[in-house]
GROMACS .gro file of C-alpha atoms in nm:
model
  341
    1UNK     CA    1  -3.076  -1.646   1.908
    2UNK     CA    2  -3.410  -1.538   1.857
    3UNK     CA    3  -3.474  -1.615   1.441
    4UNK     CA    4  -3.666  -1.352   1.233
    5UNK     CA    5  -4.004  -1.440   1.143
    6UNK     CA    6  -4.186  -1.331   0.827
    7UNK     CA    7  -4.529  -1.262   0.722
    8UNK     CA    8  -4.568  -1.275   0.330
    9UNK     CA    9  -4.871  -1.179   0.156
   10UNK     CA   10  -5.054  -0.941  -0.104
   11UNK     CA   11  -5.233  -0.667   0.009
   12UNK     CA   12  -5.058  -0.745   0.327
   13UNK     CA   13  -4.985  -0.424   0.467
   14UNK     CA   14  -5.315  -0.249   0.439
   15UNK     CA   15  -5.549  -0.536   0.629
   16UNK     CA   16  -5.282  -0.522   0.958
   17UNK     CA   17  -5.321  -0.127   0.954
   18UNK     CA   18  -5.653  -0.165   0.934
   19UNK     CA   19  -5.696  -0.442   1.222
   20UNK     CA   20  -5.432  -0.258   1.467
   21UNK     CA   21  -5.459  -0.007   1.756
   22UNK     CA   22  -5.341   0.355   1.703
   23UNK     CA   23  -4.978   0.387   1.540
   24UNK     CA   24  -4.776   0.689   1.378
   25UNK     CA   25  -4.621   0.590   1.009
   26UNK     CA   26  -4.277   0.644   0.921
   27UNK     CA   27  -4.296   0.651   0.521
   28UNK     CA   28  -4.231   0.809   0.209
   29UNK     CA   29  -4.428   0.982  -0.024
   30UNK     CA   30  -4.469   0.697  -0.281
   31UNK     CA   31  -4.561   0.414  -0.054
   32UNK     CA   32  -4.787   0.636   0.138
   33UNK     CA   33  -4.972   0.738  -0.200
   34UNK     CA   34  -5.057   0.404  -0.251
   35UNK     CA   35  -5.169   0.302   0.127
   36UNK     CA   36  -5.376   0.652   0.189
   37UNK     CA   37  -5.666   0.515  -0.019
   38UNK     CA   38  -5.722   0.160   0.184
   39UNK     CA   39  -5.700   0.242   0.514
   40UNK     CA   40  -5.989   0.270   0.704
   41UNK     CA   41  -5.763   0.292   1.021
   42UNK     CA   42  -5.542   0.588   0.918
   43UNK     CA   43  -5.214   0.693   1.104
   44UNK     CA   44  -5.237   0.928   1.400
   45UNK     CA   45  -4.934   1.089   1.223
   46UNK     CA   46  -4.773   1.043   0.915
   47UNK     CA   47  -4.374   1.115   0.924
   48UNK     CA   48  -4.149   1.169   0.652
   49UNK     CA   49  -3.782   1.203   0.721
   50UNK     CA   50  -3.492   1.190   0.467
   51UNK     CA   51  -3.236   1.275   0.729
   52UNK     CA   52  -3.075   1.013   0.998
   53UNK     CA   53  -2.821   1.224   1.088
   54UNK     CA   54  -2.824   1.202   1.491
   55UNK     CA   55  -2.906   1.543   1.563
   56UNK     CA   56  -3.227   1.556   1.342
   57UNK     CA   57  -3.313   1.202   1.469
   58UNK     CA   58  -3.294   1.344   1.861
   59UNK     CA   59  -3.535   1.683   1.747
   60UNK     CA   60  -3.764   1.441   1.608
   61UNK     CA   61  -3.879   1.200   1.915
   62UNK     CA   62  -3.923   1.566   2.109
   63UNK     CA   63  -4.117   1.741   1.809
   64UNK     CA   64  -4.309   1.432   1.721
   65UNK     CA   65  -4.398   1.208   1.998
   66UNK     CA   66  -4.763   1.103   2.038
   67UNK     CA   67  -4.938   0.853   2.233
   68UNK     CA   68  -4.973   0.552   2.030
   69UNK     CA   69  -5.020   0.147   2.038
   70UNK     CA   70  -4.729   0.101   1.716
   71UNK     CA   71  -4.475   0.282   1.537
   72UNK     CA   72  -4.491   0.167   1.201
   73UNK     CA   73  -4.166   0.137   0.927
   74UNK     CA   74  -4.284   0.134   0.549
   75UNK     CA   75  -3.964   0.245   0.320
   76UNK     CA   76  -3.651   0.222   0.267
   77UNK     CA   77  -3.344   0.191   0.457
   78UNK     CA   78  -3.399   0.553   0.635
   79UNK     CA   79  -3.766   0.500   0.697
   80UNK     CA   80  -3.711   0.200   0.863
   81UNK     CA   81  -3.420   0.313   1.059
   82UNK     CA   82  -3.589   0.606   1.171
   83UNK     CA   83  -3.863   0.390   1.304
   84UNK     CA   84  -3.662   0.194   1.459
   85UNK     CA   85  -3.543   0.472   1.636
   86UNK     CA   86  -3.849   0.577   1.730
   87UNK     CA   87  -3.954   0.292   1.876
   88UNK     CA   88  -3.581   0.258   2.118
   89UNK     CA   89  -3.648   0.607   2.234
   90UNK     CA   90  -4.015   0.587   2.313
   91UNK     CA   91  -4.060   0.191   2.389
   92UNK     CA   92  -4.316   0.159   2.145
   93UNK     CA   93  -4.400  -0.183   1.967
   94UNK     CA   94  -4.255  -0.187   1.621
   95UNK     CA   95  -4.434  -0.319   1.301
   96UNK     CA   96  -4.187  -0.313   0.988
   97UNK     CA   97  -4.297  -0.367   0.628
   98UNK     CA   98  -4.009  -0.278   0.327
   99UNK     CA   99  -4.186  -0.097   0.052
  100UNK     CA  100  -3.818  -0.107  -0.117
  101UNK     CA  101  -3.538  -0.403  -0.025
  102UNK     CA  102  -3.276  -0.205  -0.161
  103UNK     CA  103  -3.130  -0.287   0.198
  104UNK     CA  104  -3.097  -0.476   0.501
  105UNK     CA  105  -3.161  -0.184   0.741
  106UNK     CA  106  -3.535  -0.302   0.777
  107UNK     CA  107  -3.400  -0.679   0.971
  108UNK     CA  108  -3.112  -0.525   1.141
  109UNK     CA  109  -3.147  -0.487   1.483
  110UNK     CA  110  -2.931  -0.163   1.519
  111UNK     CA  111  -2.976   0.146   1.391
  112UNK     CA  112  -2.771   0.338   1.110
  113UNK     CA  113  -2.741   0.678   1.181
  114UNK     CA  114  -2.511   0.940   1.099
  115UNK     CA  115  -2.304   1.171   1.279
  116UNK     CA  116  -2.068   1.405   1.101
  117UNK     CA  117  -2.192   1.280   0.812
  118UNK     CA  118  -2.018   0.929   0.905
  119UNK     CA  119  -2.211   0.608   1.005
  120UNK     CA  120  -2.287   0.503   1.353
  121UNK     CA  121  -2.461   0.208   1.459
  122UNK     CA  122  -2.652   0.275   1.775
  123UNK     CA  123  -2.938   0.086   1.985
  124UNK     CA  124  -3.105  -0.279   1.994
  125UNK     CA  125  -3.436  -0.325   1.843
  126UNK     CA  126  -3.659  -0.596   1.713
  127UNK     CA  127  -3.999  -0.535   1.523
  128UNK     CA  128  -4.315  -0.753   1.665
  129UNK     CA  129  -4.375  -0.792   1.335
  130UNK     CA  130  -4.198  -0.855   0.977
  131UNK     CA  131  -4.482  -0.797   0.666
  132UNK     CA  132  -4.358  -0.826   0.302
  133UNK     CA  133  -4.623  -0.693   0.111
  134UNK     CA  134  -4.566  -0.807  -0.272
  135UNK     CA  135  -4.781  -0.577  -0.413
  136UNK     CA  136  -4.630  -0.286  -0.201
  137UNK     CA  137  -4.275  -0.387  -0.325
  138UNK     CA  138  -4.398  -0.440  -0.665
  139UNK     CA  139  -4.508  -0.054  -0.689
  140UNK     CA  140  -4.132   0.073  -0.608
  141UNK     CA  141  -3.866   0.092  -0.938
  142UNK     CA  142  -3.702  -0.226  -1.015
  143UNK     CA  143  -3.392  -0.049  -0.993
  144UNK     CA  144  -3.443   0.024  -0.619
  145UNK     CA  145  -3.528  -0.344  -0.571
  146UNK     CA  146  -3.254  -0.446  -0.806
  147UNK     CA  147  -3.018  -0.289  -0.572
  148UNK     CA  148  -3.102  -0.545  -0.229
  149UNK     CA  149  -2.866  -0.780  -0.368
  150UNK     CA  150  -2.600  -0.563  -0.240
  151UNK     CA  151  -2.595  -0.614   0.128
  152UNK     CA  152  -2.602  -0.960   0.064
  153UNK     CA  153  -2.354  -0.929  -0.217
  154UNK     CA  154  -2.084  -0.776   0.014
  155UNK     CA  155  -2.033  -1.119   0.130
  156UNK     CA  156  -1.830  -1.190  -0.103
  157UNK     CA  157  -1.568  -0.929  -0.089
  158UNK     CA  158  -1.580  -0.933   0.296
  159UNK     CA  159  -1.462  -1.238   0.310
  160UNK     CA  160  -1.158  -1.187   0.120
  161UNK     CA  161  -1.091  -0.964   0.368
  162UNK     CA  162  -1.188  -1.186   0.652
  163UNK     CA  163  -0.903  -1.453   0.481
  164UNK     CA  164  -0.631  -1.138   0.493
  165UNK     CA  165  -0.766  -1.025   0.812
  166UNK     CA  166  -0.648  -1.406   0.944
  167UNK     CA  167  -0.317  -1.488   0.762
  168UNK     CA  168  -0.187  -1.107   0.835
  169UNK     CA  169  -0.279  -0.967   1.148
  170UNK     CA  170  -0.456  -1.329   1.351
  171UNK     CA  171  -0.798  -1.228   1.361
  172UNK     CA  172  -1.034  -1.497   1.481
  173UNK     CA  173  -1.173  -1.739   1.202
  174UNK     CA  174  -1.489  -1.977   1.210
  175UNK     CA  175  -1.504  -2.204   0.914
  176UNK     CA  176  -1.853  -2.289   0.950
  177UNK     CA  177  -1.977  -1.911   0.934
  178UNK     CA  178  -1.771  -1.883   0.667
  179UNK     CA  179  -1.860  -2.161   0.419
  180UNK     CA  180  -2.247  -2.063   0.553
  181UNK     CA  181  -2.195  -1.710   0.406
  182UNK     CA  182  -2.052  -1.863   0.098
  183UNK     CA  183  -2.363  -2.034   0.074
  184UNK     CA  184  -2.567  -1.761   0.074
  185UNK     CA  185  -2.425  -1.565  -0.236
  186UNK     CA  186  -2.412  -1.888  -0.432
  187UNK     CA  187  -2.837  -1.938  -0.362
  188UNK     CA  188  -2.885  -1.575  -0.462
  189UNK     CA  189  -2.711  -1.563  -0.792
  190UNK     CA  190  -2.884  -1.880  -0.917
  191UNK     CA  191  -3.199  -1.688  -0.900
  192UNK     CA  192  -3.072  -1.359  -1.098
  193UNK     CA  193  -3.404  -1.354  -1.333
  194UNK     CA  194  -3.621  -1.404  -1.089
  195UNK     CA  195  -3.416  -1.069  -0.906
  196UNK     CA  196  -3.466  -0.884  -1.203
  197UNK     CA  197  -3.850  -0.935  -1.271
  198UNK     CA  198  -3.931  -0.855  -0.950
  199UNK     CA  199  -4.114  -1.138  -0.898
  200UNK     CA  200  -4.286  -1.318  -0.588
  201UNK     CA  201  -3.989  -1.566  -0.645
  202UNK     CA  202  -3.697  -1.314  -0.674
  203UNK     CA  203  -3.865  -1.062  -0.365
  204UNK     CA  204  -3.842  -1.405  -0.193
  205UNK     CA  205  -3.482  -1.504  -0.276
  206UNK     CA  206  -3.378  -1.100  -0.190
  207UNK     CA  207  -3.550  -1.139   0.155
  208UNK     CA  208  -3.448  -1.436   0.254
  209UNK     CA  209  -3.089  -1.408   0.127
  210UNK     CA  210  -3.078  -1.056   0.407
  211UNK     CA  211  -3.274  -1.257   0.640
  212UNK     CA  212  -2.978  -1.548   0.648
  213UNK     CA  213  -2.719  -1.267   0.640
  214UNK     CA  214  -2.841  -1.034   0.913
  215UNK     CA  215  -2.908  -1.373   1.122
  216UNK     CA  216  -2.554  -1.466   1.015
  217UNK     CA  217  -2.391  -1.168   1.172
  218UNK     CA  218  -2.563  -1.196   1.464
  219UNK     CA  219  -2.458  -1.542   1.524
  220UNK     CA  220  -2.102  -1.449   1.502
  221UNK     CA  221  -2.169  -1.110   1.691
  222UNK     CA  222  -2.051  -0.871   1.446
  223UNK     CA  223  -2.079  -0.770   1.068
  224UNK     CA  224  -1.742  -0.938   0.987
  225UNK     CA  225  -1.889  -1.198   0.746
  226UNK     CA  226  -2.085  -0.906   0.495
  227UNK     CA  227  -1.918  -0.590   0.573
  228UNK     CA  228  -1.546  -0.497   0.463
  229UNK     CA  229  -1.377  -0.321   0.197
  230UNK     CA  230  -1.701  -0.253  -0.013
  231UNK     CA  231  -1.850  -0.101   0.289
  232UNK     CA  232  -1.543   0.081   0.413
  233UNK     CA  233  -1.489   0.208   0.027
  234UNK     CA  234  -1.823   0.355  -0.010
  235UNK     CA  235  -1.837   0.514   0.341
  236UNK     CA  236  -1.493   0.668   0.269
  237UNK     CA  237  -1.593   0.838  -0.079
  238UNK     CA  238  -1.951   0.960   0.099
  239UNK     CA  239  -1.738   1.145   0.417
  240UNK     CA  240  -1.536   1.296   0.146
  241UNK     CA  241  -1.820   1.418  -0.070
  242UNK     CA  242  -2.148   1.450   0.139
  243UNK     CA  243  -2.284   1.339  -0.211
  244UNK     CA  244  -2.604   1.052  -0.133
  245UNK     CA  245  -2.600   0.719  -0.302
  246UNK     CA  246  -2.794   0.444  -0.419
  247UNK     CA  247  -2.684   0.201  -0.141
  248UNK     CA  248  -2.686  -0.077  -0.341
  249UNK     CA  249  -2.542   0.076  -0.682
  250UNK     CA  250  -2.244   0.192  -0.466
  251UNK     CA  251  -2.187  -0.108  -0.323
  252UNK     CA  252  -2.173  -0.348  -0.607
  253UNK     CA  253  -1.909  -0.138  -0.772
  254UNK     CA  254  -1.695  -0.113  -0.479
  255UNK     CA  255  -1.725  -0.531  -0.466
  256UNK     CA  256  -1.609  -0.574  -0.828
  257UNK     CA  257  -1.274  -0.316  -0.717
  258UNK     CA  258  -1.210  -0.493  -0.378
  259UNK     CA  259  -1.271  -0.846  -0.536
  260UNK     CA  260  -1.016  -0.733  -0.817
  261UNK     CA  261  -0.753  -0.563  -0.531
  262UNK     CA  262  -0.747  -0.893  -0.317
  263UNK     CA  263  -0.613  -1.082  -0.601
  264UNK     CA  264  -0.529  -1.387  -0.509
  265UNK     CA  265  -0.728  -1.387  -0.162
  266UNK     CA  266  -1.062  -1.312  -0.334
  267UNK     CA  267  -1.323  -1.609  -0.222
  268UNK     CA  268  -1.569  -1.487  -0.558
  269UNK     CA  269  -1.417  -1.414  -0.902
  270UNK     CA  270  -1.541  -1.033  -1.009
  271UNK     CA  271  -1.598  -1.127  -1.342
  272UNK     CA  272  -1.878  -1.354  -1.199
  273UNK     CA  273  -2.008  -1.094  -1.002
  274UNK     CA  274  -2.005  -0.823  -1.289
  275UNK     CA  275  -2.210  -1.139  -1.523
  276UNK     CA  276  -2.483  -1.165  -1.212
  277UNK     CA  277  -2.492  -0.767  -1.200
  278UNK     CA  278  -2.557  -0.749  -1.581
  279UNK     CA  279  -2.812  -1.029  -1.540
  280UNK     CA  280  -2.998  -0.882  -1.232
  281UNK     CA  281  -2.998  -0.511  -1.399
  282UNK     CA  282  -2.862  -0.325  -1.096
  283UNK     CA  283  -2.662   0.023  -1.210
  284UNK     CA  284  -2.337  -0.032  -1.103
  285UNK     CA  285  -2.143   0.195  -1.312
  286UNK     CA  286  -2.020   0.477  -1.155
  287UNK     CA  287  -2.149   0.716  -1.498
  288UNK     CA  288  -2.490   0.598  -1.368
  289UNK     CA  289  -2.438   0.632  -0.984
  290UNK     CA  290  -2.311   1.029  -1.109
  291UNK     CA  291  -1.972   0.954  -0.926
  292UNK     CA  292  -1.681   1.206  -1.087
  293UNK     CA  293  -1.385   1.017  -1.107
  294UNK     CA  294  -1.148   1.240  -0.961
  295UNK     CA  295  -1.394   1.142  -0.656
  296UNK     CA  296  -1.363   0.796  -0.680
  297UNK     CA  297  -0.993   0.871  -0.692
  298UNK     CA  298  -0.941   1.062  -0.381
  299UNK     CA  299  -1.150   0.796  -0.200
  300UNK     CA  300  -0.950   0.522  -0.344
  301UNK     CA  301  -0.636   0.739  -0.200
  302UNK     CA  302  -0.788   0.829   0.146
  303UNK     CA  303  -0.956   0.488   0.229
  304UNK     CA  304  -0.657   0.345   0.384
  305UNK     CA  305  -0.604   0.615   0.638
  306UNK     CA  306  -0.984   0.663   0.667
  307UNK     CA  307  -0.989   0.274   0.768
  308UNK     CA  308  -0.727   0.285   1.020
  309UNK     CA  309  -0.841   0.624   1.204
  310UNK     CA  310  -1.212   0.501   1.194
  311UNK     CA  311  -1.059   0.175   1.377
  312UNK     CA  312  -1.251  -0.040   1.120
  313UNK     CA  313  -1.254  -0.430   1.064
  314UNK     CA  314  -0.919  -0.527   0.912
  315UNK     CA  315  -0.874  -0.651   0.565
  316UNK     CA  316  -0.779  -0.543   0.238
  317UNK     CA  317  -0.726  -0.164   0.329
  318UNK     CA  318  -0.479  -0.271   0.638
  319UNK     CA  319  -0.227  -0.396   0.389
  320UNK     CA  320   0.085  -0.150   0.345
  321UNK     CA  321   0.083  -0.254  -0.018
  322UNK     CA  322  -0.288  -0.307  -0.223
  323UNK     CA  323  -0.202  -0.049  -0.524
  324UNK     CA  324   0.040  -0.109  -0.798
  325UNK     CA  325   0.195   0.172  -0.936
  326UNK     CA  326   0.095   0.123  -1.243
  327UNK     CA  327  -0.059  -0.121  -1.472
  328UNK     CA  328  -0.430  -0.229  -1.399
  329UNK     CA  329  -0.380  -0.295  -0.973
  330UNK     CA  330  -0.268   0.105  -0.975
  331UNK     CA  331  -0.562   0.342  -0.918
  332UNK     CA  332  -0.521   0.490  -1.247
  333UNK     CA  333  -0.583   0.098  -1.386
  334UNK     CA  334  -0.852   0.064  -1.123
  335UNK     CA  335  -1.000   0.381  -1.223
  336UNK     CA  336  -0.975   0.333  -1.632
  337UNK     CA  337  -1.119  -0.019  -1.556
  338UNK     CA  338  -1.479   0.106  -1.400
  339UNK     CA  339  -1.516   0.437  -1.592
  340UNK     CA  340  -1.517   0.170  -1.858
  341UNK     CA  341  -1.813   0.012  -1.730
   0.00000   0.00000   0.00000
């Protein structure tokens, strides 16, 4: 397996621009506000898209495709994605630098995109080159930063339902991937502070926790060991609603309600992982995330059948049985519990 090599630096991102070939930028406003200025090499196009859905993604390498050395991803999760798109369709070297690490779309080799509002991952691509820019990451909110822990987070609800996914319906184990994965969540949330300053240290923890995860996954040849309930949760409420997320946000609240609705199968305790949320400052609580509860409800109602007709990775949601009637393992319990937050 070919391991994911890293280029860390200040002022990083500006001195390769400036030393490359021609290349077309997939950004975002902010990041491109602060780049503009330094480059004496500037883009032979600049491209801004918000929208991964498939359709918009296919208009976009017809509308936009220009004869360049590099396609270049500096942004987020759809920036990236959307150069890595880019760069399938049209075979074009790709150069990827996060100016947020909210999450791990920027080291994953497939692409998240969205059809029918659901996601889809598609393609196989690997960027030449890896840059994390401090400064660049620095610029972007704290919150947005805050929120990377998530995708590395999700470990530890996903493997809950890896242990339910064995003992009920004899889906292959590996002990070593899974103690690894363990592993991975314990070295992140001894360096919470760090997370929450923003610091070289804590961008440096946040990257290389979603560097061992995403090289994780590939080892065992799926997202088993960091995607499950959490995932299927949040993907469930968005197809209902069509509302967009903080990734991250989203995610850590939907660990803390699958942690607490695998009981006695959970691998973390959620009160732990509500402590390192507090300490690392990420906005979990659905009042902050702008989530109605009688949203939250119907996705906590539909996410069963959404699991099984999606054909999704067993686990939690494949039970017959995961919601008490009442008391605080019944959705209204669930739902007083984290409208509480």
């Amino acid at each position: 397996m070919e391991k994911i090599q890293l280029e860390l630096g200040n002022g990083l991102l500006p001195l390769v621009l400036n030393a490359i070939g021609e290349y077309i930028l997939v950004t975002m406003e902010e990041p491109w506000g602060f780049l503009e200025e330094q480059l004496t090499n500037p883009p032979k196009k600049v491209i801004f898209n918000k929208d991964t859905q498939l359709e918009n993604l296919e208009e976009l390498i017809q509308r936009e495709k220009t004869g360049v050395d590099y396609i270049i991803g500096c942004g987020g999760g759809t920036s990236c994605d959307t150069a890595k798109f880019l760069s399938w369709k049209w075979e074009i070297p790709l150069i990827i630098s996060p100016s947020i690490i909210s999450v791990d779309a920027w080291l994953c080799r497939s692409i998240a995109v969205r059809v029918n509002h659901k996601v889809k991952y598609i393609g196989d691509v690997r960027a030449q080159r890896y840059l994390i820019d401090y400064e660049l990451i620095k610029k972007a909110p704290k919150v947005l930063n805050w929120a990377g822990i998530a995708d590395i987070i999700s470990i530890t609800s996903a493997l809950g339902d890896w242990v339910i996914a064995k003992e009920n319906f004899n889906e292959m184990f590996d002990q070593n991937i899974f103690v690894t994965a363990k592993e991975i969540v314990q070295k992140l949330m001894l360096q919470a502070d760090e997370i929450n300053q923003v610091s070289n240290k804590g961008i440096e923890a946040l990257i290389k926790g979603q560097v061992d995860e995403v090289e994780l996954c590939e080892k065992w040849g799926s997202a088993r060991p960091e995607e499950g309930s959490e995932h299927f949760l949040a993907y469930c409420l968005e197809n209902n609603t069509h509302d967009k997320y903080i990734h991250g946000n989203l995610i850590a609240l939907n660990v803390l309600v699958a942690l607490k609705l695998q009981r006695e199968k959970a691998v973390f305790d959620y009160n732990d992982l509500q402590n390192f949320f507090d300490r690392v400052g990420i906005q979990y609580q659905p009042k902050n995330q702008g989530i109605k509860e009688e949203d939250y409800k119907k996705a906590l109602e539909l996410v069963q059948d959404y699991v099984r007709r999606e054909e999704l990775l067993k686990g939690l949601w494949s039970l017959n049985r995961v919601f008490d009637e009442e008391g605080e393992y019944s959705i209204q319990g669930i739902l007083d519990w984290i409208y509480a937050f």
